[in-house]
Tab-separated table of C-alpha atoms in Angstrom:
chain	number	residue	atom	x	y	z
A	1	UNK	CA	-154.022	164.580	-106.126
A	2	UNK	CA	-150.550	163.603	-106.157
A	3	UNK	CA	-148.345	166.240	-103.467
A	4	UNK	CA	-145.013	165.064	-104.637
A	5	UNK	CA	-143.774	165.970	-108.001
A	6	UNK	CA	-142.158	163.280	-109.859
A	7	UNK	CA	-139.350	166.004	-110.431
A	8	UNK	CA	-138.408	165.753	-106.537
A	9	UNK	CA	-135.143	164.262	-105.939
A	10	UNK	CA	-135.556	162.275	-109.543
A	11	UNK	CA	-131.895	160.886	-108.433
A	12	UNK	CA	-133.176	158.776	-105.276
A	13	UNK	CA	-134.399	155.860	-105.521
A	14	UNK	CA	-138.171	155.622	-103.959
A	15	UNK	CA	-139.235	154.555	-100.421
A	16	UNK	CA	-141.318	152.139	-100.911
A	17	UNK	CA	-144.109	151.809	-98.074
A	18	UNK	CA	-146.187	148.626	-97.913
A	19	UNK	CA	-149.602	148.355	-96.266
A	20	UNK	CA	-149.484	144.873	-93.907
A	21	UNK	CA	-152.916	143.264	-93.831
A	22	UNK	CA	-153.654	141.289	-96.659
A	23	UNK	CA	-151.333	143.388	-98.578
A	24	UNK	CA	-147.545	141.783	-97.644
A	25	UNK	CA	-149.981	139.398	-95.655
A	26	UNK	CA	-152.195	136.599	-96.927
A	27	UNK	CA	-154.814	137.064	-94.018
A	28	UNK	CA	-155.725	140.259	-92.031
A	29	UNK	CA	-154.526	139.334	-88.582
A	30	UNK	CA	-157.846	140.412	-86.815
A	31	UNK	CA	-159.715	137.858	-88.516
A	32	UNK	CA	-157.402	134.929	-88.203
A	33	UNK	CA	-157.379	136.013	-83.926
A	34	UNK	CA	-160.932	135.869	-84.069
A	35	UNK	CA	-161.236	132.775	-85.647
A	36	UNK	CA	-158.900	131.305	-82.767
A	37	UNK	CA	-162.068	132.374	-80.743
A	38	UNK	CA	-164.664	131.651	-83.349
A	39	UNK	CA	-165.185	134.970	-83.951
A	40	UNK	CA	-164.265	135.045	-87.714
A	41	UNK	CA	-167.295	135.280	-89.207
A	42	UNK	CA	-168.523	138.840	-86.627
A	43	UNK	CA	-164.801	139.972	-87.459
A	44	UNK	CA	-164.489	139.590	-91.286
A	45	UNK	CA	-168.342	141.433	-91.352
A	46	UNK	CA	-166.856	144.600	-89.459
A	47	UNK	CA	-163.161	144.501	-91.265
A	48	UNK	CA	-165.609	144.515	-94.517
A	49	UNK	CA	-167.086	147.568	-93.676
A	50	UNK	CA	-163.465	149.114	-92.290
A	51	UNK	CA	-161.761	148.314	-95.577
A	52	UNK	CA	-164.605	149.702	-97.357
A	53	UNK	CA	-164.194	153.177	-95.407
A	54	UNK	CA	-168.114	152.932	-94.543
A	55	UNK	CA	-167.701	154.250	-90.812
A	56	UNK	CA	-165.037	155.736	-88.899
A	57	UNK	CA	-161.894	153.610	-88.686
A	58	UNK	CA	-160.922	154.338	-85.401
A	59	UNK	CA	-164.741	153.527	-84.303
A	60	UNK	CA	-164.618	150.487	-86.300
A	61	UNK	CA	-161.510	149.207	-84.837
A	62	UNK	CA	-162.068	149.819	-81.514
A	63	UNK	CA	-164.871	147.610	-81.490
A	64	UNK	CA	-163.100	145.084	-83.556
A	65	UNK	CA	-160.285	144.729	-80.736
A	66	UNK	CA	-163.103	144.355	-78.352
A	67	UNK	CA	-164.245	141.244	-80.113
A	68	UNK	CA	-160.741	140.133	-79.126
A	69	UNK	CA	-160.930	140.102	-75.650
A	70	UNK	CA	-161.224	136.685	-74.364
A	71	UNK	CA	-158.010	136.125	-76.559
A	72	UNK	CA	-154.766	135.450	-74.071
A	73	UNK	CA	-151.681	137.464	-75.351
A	74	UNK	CA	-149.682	133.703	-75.570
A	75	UNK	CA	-152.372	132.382	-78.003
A	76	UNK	CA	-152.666	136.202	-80.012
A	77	UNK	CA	-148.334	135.862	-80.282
A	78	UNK	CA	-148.871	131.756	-81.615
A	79	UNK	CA	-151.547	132.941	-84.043
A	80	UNK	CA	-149.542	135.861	-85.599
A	81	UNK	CA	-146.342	134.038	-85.372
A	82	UNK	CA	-148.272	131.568	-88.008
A	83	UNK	CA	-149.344	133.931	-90.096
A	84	UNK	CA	-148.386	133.688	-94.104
A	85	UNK	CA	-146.519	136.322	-96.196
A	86	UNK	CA	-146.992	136.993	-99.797
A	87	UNK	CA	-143.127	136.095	-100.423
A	88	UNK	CA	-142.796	137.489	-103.989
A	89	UNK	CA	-143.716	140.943	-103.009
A	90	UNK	CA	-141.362	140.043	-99.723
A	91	UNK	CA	-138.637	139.331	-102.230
A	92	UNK	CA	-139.209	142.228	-104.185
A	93	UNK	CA	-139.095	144.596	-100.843
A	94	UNK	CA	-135.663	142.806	-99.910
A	95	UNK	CA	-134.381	143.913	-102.995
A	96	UNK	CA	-135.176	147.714	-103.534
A	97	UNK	CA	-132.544	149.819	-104.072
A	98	UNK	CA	-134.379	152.283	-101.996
A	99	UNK	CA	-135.596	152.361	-98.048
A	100	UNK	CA	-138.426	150.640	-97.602
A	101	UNK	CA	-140.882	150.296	-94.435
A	102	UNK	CA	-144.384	148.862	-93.429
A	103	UNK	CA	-147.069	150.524	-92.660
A	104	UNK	CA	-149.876	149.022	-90.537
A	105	UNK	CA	-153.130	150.763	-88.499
A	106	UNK	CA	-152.639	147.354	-86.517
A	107	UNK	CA	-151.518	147.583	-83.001
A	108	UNK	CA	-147.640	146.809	-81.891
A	109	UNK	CA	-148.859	144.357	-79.862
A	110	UNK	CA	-150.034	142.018	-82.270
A	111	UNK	CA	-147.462	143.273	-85.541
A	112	UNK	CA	-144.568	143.235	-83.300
A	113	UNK	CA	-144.170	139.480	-82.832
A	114	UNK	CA	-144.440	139.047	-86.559
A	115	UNK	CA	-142.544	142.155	-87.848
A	116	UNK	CA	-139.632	142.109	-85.535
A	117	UNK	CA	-137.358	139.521	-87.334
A	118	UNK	CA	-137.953	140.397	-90.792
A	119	UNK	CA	-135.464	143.248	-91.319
A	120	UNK	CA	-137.549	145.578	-92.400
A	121	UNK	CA	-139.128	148.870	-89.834
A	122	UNK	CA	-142.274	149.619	-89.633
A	123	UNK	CA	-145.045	151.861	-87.949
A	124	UNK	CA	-148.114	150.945	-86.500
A	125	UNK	CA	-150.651	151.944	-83.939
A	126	UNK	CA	-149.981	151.308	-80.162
A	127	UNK	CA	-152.397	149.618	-77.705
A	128	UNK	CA	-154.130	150.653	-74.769
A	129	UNK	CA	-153.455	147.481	-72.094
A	130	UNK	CA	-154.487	145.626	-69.466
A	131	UNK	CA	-152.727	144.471	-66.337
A	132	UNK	CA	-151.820	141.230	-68.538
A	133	UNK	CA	-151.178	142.799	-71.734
A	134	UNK	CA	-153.759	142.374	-73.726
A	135	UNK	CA	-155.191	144.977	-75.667
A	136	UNK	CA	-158.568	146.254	-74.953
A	137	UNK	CA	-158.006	149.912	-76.952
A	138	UNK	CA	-156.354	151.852	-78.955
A	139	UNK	CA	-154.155	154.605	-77.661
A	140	UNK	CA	-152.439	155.825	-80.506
A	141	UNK	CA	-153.710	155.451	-84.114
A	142	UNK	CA	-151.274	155.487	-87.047
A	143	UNK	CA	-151.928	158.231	-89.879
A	144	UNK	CA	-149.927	156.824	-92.600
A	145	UNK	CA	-150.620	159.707	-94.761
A	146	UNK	CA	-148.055	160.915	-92.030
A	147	UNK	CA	-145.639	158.715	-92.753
A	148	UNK	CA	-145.293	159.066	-96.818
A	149	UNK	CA	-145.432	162.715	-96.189
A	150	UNK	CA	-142.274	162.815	-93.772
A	151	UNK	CA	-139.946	160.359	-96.370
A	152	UNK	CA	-137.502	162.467	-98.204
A	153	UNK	CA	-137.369	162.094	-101.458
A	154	UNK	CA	-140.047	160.281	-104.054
A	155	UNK	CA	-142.619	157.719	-102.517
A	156	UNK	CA	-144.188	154.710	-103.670
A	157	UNK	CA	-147.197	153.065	-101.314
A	158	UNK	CA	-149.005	149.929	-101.919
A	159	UNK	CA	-152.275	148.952	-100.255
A	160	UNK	CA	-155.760	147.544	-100.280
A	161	UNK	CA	-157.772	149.443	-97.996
A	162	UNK	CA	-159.651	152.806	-97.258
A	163	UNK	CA	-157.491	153.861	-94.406
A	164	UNK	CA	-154.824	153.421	-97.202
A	165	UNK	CA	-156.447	156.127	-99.063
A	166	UNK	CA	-154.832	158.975	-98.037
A	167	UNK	CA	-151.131	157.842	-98.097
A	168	UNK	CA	-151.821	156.952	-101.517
A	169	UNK	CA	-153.324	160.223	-102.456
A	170	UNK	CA	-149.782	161.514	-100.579
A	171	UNK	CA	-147.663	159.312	-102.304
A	172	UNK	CA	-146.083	160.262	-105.534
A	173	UNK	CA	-147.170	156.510	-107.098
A	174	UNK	CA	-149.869	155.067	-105.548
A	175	UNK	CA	-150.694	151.904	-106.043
A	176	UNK	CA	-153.630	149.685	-105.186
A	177	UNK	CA	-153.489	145.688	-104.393
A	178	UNK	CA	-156.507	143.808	-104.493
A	179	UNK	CA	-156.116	140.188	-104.641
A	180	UNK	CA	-159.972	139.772	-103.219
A	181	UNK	CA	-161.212	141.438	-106.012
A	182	UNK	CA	-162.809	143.897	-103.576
A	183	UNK	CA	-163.638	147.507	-105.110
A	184	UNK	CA	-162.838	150.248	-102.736
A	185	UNK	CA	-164.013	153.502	-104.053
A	186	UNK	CA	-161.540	155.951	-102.318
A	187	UNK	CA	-158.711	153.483	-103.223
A	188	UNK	CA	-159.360	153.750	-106.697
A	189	UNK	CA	-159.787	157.271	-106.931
A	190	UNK	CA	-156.422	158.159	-105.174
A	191	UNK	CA	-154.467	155.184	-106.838
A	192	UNK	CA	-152.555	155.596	-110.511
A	193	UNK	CA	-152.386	151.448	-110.646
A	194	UNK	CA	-154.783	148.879	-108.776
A	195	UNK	CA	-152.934	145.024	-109.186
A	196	UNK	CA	-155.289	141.928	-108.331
A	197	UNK	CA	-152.063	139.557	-109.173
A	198	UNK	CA	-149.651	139.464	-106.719
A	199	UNK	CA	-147.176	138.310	-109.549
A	200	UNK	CA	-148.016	141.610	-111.870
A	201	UNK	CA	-147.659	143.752	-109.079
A	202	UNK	CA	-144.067	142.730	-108.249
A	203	UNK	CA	-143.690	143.155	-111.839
A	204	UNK	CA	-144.338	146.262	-112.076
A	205	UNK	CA	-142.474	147.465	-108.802
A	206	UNK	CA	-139.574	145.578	-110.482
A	207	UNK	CA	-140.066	147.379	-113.488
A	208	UNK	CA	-140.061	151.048	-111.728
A	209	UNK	CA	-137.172	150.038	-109.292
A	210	UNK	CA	-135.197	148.451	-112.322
A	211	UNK	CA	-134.784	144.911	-109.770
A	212	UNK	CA	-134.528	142.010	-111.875
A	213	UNK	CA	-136.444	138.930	-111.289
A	214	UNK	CA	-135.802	136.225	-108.751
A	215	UNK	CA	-135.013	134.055	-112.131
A	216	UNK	CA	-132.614	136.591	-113.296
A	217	UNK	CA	-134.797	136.425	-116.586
A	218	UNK	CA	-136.292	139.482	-118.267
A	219	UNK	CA	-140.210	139.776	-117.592
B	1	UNK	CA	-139.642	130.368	-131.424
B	2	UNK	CA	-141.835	131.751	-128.786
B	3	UNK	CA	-143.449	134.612	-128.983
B	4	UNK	CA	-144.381	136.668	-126.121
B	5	UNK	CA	-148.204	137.887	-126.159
B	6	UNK	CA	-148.307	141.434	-126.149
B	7	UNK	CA	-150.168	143.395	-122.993
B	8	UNK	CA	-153.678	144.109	-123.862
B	9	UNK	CA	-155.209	147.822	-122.918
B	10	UNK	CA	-158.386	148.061	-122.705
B	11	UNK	CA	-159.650	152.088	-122.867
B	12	UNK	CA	-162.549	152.353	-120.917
B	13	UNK	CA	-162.334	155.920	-118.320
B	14	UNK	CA	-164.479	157.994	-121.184
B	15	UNK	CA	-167.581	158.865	-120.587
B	16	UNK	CA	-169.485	158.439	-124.215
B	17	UNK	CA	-171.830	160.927	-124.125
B	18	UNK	CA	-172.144	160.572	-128.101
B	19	UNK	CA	-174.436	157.557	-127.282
B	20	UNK	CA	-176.495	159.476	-125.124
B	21	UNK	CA	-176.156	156.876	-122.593
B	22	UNK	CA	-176.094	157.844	-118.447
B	23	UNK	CA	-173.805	154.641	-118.419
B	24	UNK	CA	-169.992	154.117	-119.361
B	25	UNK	CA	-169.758	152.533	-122.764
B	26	UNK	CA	-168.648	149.402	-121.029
B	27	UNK	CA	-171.406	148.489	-119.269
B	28	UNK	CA	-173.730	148.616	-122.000
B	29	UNK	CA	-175.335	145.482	-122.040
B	30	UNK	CA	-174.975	143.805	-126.326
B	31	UNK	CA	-176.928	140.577	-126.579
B	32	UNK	CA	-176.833	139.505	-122.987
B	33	UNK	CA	-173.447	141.115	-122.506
B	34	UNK	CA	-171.402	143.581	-121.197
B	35	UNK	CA	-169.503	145.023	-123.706
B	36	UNK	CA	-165.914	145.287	-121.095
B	37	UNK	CA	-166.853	141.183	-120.422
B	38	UNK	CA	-167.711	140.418	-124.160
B	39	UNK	CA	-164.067	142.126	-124.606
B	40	UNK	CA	-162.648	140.085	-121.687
B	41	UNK	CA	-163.969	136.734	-123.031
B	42	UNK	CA	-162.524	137.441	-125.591
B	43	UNK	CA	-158.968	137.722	-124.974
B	44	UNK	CA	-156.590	134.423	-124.475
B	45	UNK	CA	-155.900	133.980	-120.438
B	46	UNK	CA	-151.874	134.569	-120.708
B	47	UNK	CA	-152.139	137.505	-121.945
B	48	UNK	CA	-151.790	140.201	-119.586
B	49	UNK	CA	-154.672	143.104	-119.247
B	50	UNK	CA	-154.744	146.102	-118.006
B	51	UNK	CA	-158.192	148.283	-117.962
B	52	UNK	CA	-158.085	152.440	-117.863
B	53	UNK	CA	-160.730	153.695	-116.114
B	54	UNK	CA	-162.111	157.140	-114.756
B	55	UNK	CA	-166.019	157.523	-115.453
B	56	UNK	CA	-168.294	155.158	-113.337
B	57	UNK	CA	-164.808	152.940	-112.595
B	58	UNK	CA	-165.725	151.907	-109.359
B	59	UNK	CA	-168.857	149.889	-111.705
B	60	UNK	CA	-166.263	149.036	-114.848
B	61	UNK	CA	-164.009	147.471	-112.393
B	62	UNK	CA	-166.717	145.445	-110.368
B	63	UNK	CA	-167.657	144.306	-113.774
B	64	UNK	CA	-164.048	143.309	-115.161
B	65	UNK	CA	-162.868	141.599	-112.044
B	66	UNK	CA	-166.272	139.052	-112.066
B	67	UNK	CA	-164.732	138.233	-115.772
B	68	UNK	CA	-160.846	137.971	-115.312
B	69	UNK	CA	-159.125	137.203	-111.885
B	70	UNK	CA	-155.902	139.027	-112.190
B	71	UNK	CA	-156.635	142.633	-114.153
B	72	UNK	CA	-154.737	145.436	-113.506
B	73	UNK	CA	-156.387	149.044	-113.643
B	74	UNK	CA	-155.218	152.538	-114.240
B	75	UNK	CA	-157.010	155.040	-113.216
B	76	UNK	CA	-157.329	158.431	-114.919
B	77	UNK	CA	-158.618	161.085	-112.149
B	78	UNK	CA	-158.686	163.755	-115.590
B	79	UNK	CA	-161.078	161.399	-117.796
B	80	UNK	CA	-163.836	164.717	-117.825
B	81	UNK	CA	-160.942	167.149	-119.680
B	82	UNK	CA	-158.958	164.268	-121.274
B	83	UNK	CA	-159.417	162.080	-124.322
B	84	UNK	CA	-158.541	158.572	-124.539
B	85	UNK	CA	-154.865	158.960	-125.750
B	86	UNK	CA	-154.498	160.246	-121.645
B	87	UNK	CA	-155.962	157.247	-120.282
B	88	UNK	CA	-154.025	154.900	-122.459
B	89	UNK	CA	-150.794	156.893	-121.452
B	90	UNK	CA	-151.746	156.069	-118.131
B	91	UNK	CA	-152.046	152.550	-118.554
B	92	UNK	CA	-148.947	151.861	-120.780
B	93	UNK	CA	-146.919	153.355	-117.650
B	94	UNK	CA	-147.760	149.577	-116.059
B	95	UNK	CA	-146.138	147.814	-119.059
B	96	UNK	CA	-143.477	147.462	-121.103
B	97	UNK	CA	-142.559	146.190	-124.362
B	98	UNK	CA	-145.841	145.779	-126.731
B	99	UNK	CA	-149.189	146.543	-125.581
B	100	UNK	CA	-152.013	146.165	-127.749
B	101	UNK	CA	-154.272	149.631	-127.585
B	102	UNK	CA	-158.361	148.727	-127.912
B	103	UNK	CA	-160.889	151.314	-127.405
B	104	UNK	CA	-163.839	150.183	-124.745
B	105	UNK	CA	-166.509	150.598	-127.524
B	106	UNK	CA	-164.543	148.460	-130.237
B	107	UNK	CA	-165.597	144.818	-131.194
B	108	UNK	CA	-162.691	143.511	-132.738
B	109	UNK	CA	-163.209	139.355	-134.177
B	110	UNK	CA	-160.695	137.011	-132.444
B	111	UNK	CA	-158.881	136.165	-135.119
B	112	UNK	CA	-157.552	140.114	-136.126
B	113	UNK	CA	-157.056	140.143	-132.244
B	114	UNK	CA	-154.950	137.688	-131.899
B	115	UNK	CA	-152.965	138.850	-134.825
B	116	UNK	CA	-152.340	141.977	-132.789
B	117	UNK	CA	-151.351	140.298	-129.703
B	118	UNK	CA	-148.558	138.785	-131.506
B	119	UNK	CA	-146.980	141.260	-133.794
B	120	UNK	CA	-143.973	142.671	-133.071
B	121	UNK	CA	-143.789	145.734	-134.870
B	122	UNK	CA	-146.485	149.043	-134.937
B	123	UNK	CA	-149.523	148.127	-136.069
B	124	UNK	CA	-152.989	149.623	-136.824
B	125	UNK	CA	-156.519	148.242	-137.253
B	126	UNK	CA	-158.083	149.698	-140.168
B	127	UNK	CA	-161.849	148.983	-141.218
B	128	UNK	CA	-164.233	150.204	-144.201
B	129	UNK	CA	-166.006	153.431	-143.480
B	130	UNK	CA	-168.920	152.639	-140.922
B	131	UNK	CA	-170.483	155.015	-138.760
B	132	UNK	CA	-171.085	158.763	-137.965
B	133	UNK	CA	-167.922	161.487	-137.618
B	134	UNK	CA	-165.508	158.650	-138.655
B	135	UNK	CA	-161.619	159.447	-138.825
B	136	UNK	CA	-160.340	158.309	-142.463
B	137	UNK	CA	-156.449	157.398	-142.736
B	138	UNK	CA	-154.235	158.735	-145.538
B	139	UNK	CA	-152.604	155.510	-146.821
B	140	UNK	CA	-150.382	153.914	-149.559
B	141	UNK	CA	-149.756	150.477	-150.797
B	142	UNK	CA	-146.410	148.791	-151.303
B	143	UNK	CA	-146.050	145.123	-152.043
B	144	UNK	CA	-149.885	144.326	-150.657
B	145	UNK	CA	-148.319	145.941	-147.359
B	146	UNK	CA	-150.812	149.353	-146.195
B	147	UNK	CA	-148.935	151.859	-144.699
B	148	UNK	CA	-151.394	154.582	-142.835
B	149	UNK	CA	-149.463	158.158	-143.398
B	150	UNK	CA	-151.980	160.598	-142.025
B	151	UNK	CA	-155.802	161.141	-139.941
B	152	UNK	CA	-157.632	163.060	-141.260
B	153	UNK	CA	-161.568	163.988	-140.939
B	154	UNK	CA	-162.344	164.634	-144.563
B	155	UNK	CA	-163.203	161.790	-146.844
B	156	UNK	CA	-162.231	160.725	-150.452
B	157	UNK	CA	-162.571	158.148	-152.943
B	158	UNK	CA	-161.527	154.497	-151.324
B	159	UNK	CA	-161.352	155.873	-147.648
B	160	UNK	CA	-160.668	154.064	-144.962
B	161	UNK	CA	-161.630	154.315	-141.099
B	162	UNK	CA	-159.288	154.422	-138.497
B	163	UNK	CA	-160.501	151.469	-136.051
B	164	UNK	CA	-159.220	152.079	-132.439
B	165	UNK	CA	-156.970	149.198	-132.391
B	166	UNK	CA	-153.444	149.244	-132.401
B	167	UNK	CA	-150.432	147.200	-131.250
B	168	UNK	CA	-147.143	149.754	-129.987
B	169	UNK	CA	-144.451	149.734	-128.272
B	170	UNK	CA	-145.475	151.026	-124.507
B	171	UNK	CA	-141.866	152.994	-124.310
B	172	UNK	CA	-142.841	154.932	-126.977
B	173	UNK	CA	-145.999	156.439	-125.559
B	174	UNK	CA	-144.401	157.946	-122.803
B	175	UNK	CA	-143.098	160.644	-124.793
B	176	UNK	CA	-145.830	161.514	-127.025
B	177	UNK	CA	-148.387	164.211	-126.450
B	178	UNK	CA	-151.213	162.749	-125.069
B	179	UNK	CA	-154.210	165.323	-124.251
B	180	UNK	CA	-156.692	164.442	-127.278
B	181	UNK	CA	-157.373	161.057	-128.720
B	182	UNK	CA	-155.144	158.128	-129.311
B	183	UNK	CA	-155.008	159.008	-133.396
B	184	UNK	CA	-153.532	162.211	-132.720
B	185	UNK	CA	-151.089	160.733	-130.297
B	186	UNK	CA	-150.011	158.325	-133.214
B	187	UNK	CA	-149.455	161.117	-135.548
B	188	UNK	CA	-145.533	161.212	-134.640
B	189	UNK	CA	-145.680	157.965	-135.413
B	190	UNK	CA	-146.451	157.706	-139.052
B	191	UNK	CA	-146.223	156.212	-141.218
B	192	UNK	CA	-147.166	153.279	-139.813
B	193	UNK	CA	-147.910	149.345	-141.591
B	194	UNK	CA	-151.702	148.988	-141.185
B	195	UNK	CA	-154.221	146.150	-141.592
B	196	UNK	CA	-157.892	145.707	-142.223
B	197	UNK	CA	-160.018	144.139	-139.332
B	198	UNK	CA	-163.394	143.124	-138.674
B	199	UNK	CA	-164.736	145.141	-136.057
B	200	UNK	CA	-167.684	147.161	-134.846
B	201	UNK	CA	-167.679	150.249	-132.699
B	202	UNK	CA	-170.263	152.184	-130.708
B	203	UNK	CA	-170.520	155.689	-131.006
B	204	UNK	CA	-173.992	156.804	-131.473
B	205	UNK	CA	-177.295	155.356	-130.829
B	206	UNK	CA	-177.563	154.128	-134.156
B	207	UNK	CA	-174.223	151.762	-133.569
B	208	UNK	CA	-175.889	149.771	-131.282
B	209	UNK	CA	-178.215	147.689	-133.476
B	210	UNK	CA	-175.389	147.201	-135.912
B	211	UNK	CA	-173.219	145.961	-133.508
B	212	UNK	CA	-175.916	143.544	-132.108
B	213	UNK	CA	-175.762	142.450	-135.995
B	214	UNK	CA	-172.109	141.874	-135.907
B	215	UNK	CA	-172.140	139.997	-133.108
B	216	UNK	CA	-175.179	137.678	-134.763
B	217	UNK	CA	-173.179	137.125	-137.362
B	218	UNK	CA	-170.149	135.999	-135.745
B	219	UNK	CA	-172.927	133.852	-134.365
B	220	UNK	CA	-173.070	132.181	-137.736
């Protein structure tokens, strides 16, 4: 169920909202810290089942950060910092006529580092500390149904996962990326388009924004 | 000159209860086969694919994505009060230009396929009268070109079938009514230049052995 009508604010261009983990990003930044740790294999199991909706997120990712514990908050930043973006769908973002913004469950102490320099705000969840800094909670956890729901105007959100589910329900085009070729059943029954190309997707958000190509060709 | 490949959409959200079937039409396995990956396999890797789906999709979309790496899916939430002209609506709204229109329970040989893909201009897939409940086209001839003017479900002498293929222009189905099935969202269309294909479609039970025929016989 689709809240927005198409018919509101026709005239705006959309906000486009973009889910971070392995969405704009190549990797899902848990698994890449655990695998600093050796951990990879534990944390790609649970993120499985969180992307999959088959317990509570929340639950889920509490226990994932705890699996992160033994990481210093120097070696979490170097990690991130390395971390690869999808640059197409980057490009594409860059260019829309409209406001766009990312929207991440992850905690600001691990998106931060990465997300400060690009340009581009974003939302995420905020982490419960220790006298060092690392994280060993959650305190606040982002509802990004929340955030589609407070944009003026129509909405566009792209994203791969079940705690994506409900800001694409909310969203008046939702749209589903899955370059693992993972089915995620509450994805694709709130989504209008599921991409597994990374190329096809930013041709279709081209399409809808009216962006031409990097190539200033017609695709 | 180069010709761009049309976008191929693949119909698959119904549910097919004609066939009597608990599964979607596209996972019935033909000769070893899925019928959504015999359709896959079938279609040239450049050309672009997009699959409607609403019954069972979470299983057609397992299915498709073992065949083809990088499918796009639209998904119609309505597919229980809709017909198929809704789903392909859907799915046209992720292309533009030509998209080729096949029905998930149409067999169409490569060769008539491939001819769709490419043409530029409407076209639909006619066949010789089959199966049960079939939907005959109204047609005329001029200079060895068929031009389909009308559906209709009554036959007469030298009938032909309406297939479920057809290659349009994805602009164009924006606009047109789209609550029943895709021949009665071509109807503003018409008249339209048609063309005979080899196919084979499954509808009822019967269909089934027929089209494991077909497919033997493409065998050689």
């Amino acid at each position: 169920m689709h809240s927005k009508s198409e018919n509101d604010s026709q005239n705006l261009p959309p906000s486009l909202f973009v889910d971070l983990d392995k969405t704009l990003l190549e990797q899902e930044i848990l698994v890449e810290l655990a695998r600093s740790i050796g951990r990879h294999e534990a944390m790609g199991r649970q993120t499985g089942r969180a992307m999959r909706g088959e317990e509570s997120f929340l639950e889920n990712f509490s226990r994932r950060i705890r699996l992160l514990e033994d990481i210093s908050v120097e070696t979490a930043v170097q990690v991130v910092k390395g971390l690869r973006f999808r640059n197409e769908l980057l490009g594409v973002m860059r260019c829309w006529p409209g406001p766009v913004a990312i929207v991440t469950s992850n905690l600001d102490c691990w998106v931060s580092p990465l997300l400060l320099g690009l340009g581009f705000p974003f939302y995420c969840s905020t982490a419960e500390t220790n006298g060092v800094g690392q994280p060993i909670g959650v305190r606040t956890l982002l509802h990004k149904r929340g955030i589609v729901e407070a944009a003026s105007g129509p909405t566009i959100f792209v994203g791969d996962g079940a705690n994506d589910a409900e800001a694409i329900a909310a969203s008046d085009l939702g749209v589903g990326f899955w370059p693992d070729r993972q089915v995620v059943s509450s994805v694709l029954m709130a989504v209008q388009y599921i991409f597994t190309s990374e190329e096809r997707l930013c041709m279709f958000l081209r399409q809808r924004s009216s962006l031409t190509p990097p190539d200033g060709g017609v695709d | 000159m180069h010709v761009s490949s049309a976008t191929l959409v693949i119909n698959a959200a119904g549910r097919g209860s004609r066939l009597g079937y608990v599964l979607n039409k596209s996972l019935l396995v033909l000769d070893g086969m899925t019928l959504i990956e015999r359709q896959l396999r079938s279609i040239p890797l450049e050309v672009p694919i997009i699959v409607g789906v609403g019954y069972q999709a979470e299983r057609v979309a397992e299915a498709a994505m073992k065949v083809r790496p990088d499918l796009t899916f639209s998904y119609n939430p309505d597919f229980e009060r809709t017909g198929t002209a809704r789903t392909l609506a859907l799915s046209a709204g992720a292309a533009s230009g030509r998209i080729v229109s096949l029905d998930g329970d149409l067999l169409v040989g490569s060769q008539d396929l491939n001819f769709f893909l490419q043409a530029q201009e409407n076209l639909l897939g006619i066949t010789l009268p089959t199966g049960r409940e079939p939907v005959y086209c109204s047609y005329s001839v001029s200079d060895d070109d068929v031009f389909v003017h009308g559906f209709t479900r009554t036959h007469s002498e030298g009938a032909v079938e309406w297939s479920g293929l057809a290659n349009l222009d994805a602009a164009d189905l924006a606009t047109l009514p789209n609550e029943g099935h895709v021949y009665e969202m071509l109807a503003a269309l018409l008249p339209v230049r048609a063309m005979k294909i080899d196919c084979t479609e499954i509808d009822f039970p019967e269909d089934v052995e027929l089209a494991i025929e077909w497919l033997r016989k493409l065998k050689g």
